[in-house]
PDB file of C-alpha atoms in Angstrom:
ATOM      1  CA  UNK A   1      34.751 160.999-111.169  1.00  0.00           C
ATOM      2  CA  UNK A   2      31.842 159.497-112.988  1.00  0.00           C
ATOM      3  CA  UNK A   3      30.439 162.287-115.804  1.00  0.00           C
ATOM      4  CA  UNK A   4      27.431 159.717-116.010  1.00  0.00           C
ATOM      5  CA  UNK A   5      25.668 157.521-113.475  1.00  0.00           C
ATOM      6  CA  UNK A   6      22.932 154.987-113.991  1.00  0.00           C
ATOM      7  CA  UNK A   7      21.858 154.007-110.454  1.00  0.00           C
ATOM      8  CA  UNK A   8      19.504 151.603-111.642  1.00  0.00           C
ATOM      9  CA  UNK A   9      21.879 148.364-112.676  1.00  0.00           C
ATOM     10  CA  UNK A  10      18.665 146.205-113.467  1.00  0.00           C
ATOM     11  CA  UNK A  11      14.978 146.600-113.952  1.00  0.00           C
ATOM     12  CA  UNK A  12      12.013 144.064-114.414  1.00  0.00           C
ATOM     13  CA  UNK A  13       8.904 144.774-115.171  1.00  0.00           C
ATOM     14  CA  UNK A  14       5.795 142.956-116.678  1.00  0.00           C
ATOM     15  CA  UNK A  15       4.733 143.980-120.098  1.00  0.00           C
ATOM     16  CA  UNK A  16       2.601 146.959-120.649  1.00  0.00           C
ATOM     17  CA  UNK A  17       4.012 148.095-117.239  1.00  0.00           C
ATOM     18  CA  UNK A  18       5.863 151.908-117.572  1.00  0.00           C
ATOM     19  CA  UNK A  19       9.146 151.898-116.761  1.00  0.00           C
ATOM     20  CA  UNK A  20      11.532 155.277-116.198  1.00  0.00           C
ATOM     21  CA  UNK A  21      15.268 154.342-116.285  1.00  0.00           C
ATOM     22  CA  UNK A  22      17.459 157.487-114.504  1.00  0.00           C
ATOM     23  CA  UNK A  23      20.300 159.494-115.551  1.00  0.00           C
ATOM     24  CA  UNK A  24      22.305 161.791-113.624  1.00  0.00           C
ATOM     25  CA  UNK A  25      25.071 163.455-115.344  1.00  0.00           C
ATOM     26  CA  UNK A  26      28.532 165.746-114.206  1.00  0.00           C
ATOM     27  CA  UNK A  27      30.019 168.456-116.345  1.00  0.00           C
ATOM     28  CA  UNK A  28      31.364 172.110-116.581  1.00  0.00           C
ATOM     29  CA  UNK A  29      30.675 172.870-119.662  1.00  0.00           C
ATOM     30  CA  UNK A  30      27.903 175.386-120.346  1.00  0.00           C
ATOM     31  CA  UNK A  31      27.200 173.221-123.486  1.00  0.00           C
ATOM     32  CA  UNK A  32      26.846 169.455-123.737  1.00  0.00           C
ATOM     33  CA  UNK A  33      24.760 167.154-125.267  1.00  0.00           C
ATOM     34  CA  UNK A  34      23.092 164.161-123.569  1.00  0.00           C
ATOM     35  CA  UNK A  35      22.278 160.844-125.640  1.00  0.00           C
ATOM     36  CA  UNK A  36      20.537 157.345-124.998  1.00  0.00           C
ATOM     37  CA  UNK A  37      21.561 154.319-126.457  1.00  0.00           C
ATOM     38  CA  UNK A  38      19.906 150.587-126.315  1.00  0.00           C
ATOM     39  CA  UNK A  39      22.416 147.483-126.241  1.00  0.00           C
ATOM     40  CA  UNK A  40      19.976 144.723-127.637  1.00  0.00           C
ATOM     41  CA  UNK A  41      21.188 140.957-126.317  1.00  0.00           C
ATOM     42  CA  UNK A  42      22.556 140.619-130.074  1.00  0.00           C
ATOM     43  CA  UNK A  43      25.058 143.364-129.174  1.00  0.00           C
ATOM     44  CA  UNK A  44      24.830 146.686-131.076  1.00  0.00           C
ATOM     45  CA  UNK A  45      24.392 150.002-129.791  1.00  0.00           C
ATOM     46  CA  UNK A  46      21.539 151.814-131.267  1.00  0.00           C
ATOM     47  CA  UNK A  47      21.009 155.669-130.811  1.00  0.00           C
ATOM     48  CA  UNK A  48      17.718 156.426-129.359  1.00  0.00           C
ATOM     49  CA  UNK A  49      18.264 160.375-128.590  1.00  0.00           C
ATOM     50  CA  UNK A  50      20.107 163.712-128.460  1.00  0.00           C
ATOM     51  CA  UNK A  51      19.609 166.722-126.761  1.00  0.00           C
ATOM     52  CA  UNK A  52      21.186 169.600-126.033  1.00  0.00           C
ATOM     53  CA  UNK A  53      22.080 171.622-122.719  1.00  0.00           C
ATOM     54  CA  UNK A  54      19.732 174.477-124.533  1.00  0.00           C
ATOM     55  CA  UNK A  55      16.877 172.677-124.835  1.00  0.00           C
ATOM     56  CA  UNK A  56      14.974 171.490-121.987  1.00  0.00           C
ATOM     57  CA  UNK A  57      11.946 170.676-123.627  1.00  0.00           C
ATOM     58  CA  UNK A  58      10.583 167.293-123.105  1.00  0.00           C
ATOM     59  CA  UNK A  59      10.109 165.022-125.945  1.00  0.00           C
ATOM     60  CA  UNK A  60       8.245 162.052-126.941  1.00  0.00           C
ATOM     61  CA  UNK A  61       8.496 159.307-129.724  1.00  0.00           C
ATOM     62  CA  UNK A  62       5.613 157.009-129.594  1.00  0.00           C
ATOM     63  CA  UNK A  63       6.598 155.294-126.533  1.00  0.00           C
ATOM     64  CA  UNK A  64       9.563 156.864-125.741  1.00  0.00           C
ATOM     65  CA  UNK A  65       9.797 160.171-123.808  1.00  0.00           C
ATOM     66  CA  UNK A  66      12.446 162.263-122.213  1.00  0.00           C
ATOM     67  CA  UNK A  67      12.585 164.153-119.468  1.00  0.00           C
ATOM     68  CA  UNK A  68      15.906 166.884-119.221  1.00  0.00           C
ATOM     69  CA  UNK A  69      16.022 168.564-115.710  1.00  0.00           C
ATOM     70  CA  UNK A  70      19.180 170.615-115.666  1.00  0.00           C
ATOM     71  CA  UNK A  71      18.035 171.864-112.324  1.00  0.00           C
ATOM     72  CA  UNK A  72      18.808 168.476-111.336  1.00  0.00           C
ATOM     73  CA  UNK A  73      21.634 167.528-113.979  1.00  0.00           C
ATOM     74  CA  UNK A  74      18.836 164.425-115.364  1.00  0.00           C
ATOM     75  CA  UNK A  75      18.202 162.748-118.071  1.00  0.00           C
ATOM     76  CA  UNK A  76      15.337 160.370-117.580  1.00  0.00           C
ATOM     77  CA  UNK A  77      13.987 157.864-119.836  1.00  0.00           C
ATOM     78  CA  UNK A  78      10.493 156.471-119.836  1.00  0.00           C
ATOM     79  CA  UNK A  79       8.617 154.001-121.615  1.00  0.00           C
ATOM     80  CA  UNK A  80       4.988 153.628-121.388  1.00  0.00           C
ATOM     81  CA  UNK A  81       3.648 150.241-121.536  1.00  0.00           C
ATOM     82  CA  UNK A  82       6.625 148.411-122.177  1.00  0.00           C
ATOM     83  CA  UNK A  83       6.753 145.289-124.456  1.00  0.00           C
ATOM     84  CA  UNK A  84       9.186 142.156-124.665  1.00  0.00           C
ATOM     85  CA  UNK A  85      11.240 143.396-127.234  1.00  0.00           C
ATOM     86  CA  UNK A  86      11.874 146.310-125.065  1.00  0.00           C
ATOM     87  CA  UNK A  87      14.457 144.341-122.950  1.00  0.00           C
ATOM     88  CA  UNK A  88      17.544 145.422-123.701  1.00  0.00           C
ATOM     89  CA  UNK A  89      20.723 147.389-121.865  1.00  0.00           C
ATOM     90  CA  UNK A  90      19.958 151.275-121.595  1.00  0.00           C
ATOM     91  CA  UNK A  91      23.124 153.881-122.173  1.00  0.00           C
ATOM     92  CA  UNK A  92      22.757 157.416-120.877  1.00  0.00           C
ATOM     93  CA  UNK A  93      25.999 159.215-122.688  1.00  0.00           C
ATOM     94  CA  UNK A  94      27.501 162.819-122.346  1.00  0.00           C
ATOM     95  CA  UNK A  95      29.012 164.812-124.522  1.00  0.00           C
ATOM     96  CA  UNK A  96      31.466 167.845-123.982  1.00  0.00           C
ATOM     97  CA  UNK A  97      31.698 170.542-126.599  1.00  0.00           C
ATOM     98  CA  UNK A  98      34.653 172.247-125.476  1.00  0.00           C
ATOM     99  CA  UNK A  99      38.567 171.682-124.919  1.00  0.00           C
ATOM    100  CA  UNK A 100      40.258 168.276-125.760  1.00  0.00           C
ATOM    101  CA  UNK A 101      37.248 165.887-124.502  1.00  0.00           C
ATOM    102  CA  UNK A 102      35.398 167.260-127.992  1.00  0.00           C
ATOM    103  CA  UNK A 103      33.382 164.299-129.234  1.00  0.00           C
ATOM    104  CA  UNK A 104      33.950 161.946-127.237  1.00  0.00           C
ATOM    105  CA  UNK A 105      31.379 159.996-125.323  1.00  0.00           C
ATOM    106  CA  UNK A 106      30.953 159.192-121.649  1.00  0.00           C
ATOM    107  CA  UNK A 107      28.715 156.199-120.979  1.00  0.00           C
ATOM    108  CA  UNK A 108      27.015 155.374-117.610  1.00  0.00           C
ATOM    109  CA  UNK A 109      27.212 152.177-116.687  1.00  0.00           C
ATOM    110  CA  UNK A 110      23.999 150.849-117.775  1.00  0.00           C
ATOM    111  CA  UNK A 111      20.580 150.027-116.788  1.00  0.00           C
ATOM    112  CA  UNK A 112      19.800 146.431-117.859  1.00  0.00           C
ATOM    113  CA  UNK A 113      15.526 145.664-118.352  1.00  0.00           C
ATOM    114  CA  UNK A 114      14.179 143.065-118.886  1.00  0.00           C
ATOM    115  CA  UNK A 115      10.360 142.840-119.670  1.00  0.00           C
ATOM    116  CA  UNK A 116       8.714 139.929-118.654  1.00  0.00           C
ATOM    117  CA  UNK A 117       5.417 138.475-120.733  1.00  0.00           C
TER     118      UNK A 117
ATOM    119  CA  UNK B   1      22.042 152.302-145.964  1.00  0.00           C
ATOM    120  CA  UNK B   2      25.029 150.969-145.417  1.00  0.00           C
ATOM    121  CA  UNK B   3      26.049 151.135-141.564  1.00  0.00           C
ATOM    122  CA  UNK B   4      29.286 150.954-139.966  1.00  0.00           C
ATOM    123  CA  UNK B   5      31.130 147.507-140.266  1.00  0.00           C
ATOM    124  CA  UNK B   6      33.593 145.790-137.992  1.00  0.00           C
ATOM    125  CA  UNK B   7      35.840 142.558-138.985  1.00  0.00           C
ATOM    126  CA  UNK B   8      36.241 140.392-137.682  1.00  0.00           C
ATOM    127  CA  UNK B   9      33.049 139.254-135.630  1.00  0.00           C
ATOM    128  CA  UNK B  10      35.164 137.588-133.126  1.00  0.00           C
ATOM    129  CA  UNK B  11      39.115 137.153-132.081  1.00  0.00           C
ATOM    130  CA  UNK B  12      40.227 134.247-130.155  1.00  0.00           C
ATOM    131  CA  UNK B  13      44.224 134.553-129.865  1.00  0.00           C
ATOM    132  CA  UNK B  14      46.990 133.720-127.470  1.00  0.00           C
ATOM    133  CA  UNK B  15      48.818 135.976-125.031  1.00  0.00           C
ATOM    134  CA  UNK B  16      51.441 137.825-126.559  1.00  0.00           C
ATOM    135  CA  UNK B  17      50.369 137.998-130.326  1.00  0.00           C
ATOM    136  CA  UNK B  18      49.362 141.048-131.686  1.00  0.00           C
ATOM    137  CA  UNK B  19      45.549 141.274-133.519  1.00  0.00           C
ATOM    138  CA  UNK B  20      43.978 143.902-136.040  1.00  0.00           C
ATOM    139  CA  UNK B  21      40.834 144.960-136.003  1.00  0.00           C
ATOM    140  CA  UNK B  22      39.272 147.041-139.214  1.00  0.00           C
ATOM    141  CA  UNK B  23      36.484 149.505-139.040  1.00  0.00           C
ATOM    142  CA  UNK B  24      34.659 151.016-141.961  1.00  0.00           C
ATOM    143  CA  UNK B  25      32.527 153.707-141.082  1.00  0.00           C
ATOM    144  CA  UNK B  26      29.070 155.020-142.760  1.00  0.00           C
ATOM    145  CA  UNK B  27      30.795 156.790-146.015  1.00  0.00           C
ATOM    146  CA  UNK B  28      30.055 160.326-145.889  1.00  0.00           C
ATOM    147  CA  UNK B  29      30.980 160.503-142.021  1.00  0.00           C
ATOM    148  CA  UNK B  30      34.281 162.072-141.157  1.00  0.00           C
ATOM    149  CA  UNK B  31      34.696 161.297-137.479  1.00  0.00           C
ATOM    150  CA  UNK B  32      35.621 157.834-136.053  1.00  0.00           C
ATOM    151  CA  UNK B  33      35.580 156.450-133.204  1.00  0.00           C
ATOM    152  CA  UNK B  34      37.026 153.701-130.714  1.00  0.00           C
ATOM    153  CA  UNK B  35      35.617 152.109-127.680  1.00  0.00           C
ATOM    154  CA  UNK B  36      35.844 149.206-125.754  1.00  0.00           C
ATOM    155  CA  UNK B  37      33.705 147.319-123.588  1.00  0.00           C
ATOM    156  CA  UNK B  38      34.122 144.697-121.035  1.00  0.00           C
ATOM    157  CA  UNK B  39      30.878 143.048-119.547  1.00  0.00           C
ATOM    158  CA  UNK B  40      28.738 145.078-117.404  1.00  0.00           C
ATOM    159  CA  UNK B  41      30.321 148.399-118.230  1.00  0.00           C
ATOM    160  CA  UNK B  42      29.366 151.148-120.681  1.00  0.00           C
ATOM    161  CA  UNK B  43      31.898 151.422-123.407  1.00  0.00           C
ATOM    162  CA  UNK B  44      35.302 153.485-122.294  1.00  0.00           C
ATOM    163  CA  UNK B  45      36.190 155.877-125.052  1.00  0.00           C
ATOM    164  CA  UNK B  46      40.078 155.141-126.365  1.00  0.00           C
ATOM    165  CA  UNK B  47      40.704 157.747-129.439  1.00  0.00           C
ATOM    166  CA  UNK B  48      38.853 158.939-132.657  1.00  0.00           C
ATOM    167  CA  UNK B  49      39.749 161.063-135.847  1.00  0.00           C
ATOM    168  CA  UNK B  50      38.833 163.626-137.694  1.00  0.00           C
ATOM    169  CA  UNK B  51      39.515 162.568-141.394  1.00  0.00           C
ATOM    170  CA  UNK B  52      43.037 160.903-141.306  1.00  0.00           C
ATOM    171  CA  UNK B  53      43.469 162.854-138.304  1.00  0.00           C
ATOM    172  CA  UNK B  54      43.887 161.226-134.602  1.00  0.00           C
ATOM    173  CA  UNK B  55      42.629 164.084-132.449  1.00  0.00           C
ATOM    174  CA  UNK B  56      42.537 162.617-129.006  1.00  0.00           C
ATOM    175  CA  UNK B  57      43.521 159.253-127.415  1.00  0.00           C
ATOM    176  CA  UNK B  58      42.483 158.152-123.956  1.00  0.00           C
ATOM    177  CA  UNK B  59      44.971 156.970-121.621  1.00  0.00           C
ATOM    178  CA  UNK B  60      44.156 153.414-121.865  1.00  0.00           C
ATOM    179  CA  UNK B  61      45.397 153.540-124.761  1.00  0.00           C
ATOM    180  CA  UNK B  62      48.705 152.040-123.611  1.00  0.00           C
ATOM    181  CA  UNK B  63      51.582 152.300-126.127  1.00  0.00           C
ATOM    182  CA  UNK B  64      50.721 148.592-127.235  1.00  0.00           C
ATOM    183  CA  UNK B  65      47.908 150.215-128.703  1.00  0.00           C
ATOM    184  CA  UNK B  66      47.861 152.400-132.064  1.00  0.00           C
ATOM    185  CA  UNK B  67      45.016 153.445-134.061  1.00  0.00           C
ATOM    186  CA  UNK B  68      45.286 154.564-138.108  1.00  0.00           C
ATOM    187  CA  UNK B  69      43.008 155.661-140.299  1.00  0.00           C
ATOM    188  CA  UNK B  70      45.525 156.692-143.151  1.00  0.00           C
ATOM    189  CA  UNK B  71      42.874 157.764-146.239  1.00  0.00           C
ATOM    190  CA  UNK B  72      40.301 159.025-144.400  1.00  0.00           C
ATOM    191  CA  UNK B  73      38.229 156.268-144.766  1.00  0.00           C
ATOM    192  CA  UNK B  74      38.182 152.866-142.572  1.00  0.00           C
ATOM    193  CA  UNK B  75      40.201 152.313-139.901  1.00  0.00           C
ATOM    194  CA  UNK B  76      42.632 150.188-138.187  1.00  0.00           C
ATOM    195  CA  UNK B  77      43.284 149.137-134.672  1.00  0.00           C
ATOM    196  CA  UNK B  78      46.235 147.334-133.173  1.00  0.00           C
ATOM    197  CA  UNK B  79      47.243 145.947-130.073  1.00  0.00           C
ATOM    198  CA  UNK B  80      50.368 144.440-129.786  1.00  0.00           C
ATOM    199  CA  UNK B  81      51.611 141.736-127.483  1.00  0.00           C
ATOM    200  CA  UNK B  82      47.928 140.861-126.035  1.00  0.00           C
ATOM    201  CA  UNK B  83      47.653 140.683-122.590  1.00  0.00           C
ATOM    202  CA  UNK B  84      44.634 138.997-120.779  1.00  0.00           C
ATOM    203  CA  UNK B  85      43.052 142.472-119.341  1.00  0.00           C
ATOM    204  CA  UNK B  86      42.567 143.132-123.197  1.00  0.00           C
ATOM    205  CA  UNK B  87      39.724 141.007-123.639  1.00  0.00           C
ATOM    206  CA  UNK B  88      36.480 143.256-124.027  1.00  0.00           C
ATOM    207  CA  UNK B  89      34.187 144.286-126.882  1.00  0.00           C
ATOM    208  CA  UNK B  90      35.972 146.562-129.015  1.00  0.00           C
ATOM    209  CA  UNK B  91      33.544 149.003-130.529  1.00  0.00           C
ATOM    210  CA  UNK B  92      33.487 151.325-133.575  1.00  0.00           C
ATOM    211  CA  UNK B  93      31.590 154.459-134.044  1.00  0.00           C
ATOM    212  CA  UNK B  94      31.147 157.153-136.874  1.00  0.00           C
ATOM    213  CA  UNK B  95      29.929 160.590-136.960  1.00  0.00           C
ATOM    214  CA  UNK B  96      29.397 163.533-138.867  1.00  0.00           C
ATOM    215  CA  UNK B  97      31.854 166.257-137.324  1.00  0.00           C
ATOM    216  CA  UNK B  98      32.958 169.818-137.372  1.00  0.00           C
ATOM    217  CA  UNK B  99      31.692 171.811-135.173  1.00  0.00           C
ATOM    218  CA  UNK B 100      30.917 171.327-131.915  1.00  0.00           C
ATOM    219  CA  UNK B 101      31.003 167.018-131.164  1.00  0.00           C
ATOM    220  CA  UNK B 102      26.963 167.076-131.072  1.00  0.00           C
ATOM    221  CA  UNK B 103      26.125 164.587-133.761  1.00  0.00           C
ATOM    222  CA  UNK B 104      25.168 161.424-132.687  1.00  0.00           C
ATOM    223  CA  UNK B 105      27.739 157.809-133.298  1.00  0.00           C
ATOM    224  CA  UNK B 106      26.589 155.060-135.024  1.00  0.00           C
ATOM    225  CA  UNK B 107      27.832 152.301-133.612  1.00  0.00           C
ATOM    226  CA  UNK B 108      29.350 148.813-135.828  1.00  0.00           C
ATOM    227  CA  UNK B 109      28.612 145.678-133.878  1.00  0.00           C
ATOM    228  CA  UNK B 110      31.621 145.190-132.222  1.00  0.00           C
ATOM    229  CA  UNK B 111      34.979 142.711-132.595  1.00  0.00           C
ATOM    230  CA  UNK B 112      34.460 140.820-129.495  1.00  0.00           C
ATOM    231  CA  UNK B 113      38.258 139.629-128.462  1.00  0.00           C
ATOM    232  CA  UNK B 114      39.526 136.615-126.354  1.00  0.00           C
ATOM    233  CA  UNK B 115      42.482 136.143-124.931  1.00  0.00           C
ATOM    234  CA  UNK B 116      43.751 132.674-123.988  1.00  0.00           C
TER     235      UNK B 116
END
């Protein structure tokens, strides 16, 4: 079964549109930690975010923001008026802290944008 | 700041041959980590280490895989007798570790590998 799923495969907007990419995530454990990546055309993964099953508190990073629902098992992602270089390939990621999965990461699939000038 | 470094860039190679791939991770991490990638998929986790320790390997890692990491430091992977369905994105990651695995990977940029 999928621990992570990224319903949205693609996404186009227009600049200085928002834009909320979705993440729904699976797991047992009582503690886990939830991460976004971006997957720039040139290819590296860059880590955006962490959080942890404690802490549902919402957070925001200039145009980034989170939003953890565990009520829900989400992990959304918005970004307020989005901008070219924004285009990219979203991760949503989980992370188990118990038993043999420790450290490991399980990616969704993926939410390509692309932002359009 | 020195991130974590993959070589090579790129593999082109035929069916059948073995490759190496070398990882060095950010220096004062002590957890690595291997992933691959094939296009339009998120990256499938396939084993990392604690130190020089291998902790936990995935089960595509088929036995013509193996994974080392003998000083602690970088890392090596192998895959013997290439097979077409190898061809993907092979990723490298470092973290710091102990603990609980909370600590966010830093990814290298990939060894993207071709099989003809």
């Amino acid at each position: 079964a999928q621990k992570v799923t990224q319903a949205q495969t693609e996404i186009s907007v227009v600049e200085k549109e928002d834009v909320t990419l979705d993440c729904v995530y699976e797991t047992r454990d009582t503690t886990y930690y939830l991460f976004w990546y971006k997957q720039p055309p040139s290819g590296e993964l860059v880590f955006l975010i962490r959080r942890n099953s404690f802490d549902e508190q919402n957070e925001i990073s200039g145009r980034y923001s989170w939003n953890f629902q565990k009520s829900t098992s989400s992990f959304n992602f918005t970004i307020t008026a989005s901008q070219v270089v924004d285009s990219a390939v979203y991760f949503c990621a989980l992370s188990e802290a118990a038993g043999s999965t420790l450290g490991r990461l399980y990616f969704g699939r993926g939410t390509q944008l692309t932002v359009w000038p | 700041d020195t991130g974590v470094s993959q070589n090579p860039r790129h593999k082109i190679t035929k069916r059948g041959q073995n490759v190496t791939f070398r990882c060095d991770p950010i220096s004062e991490h002590n957890r690595l980590y291997w992933y691959r990638q094939t296009l339009g998929q998120g990256p499938e986790f396939l084993t990392y280490f604690q130190n020089e320790a291998q902790l936990e390997k995935s089960r595509l890692l088929s036995d013509r895989f193996s994974a080392e990491r003998p000083k602690g430091s970088f890392s090596t992977l192998e895959i013997q007798r290439t097979e077409q369905g190898d061809s993907a994105m092979y990723l490298c990651a470092s973290s710091l570790g102990g603990g609980q695995g909370n600590q966010p990977q830093h990814f290298g940029d990939g060894t993207r590998l071709s099989i003809l």
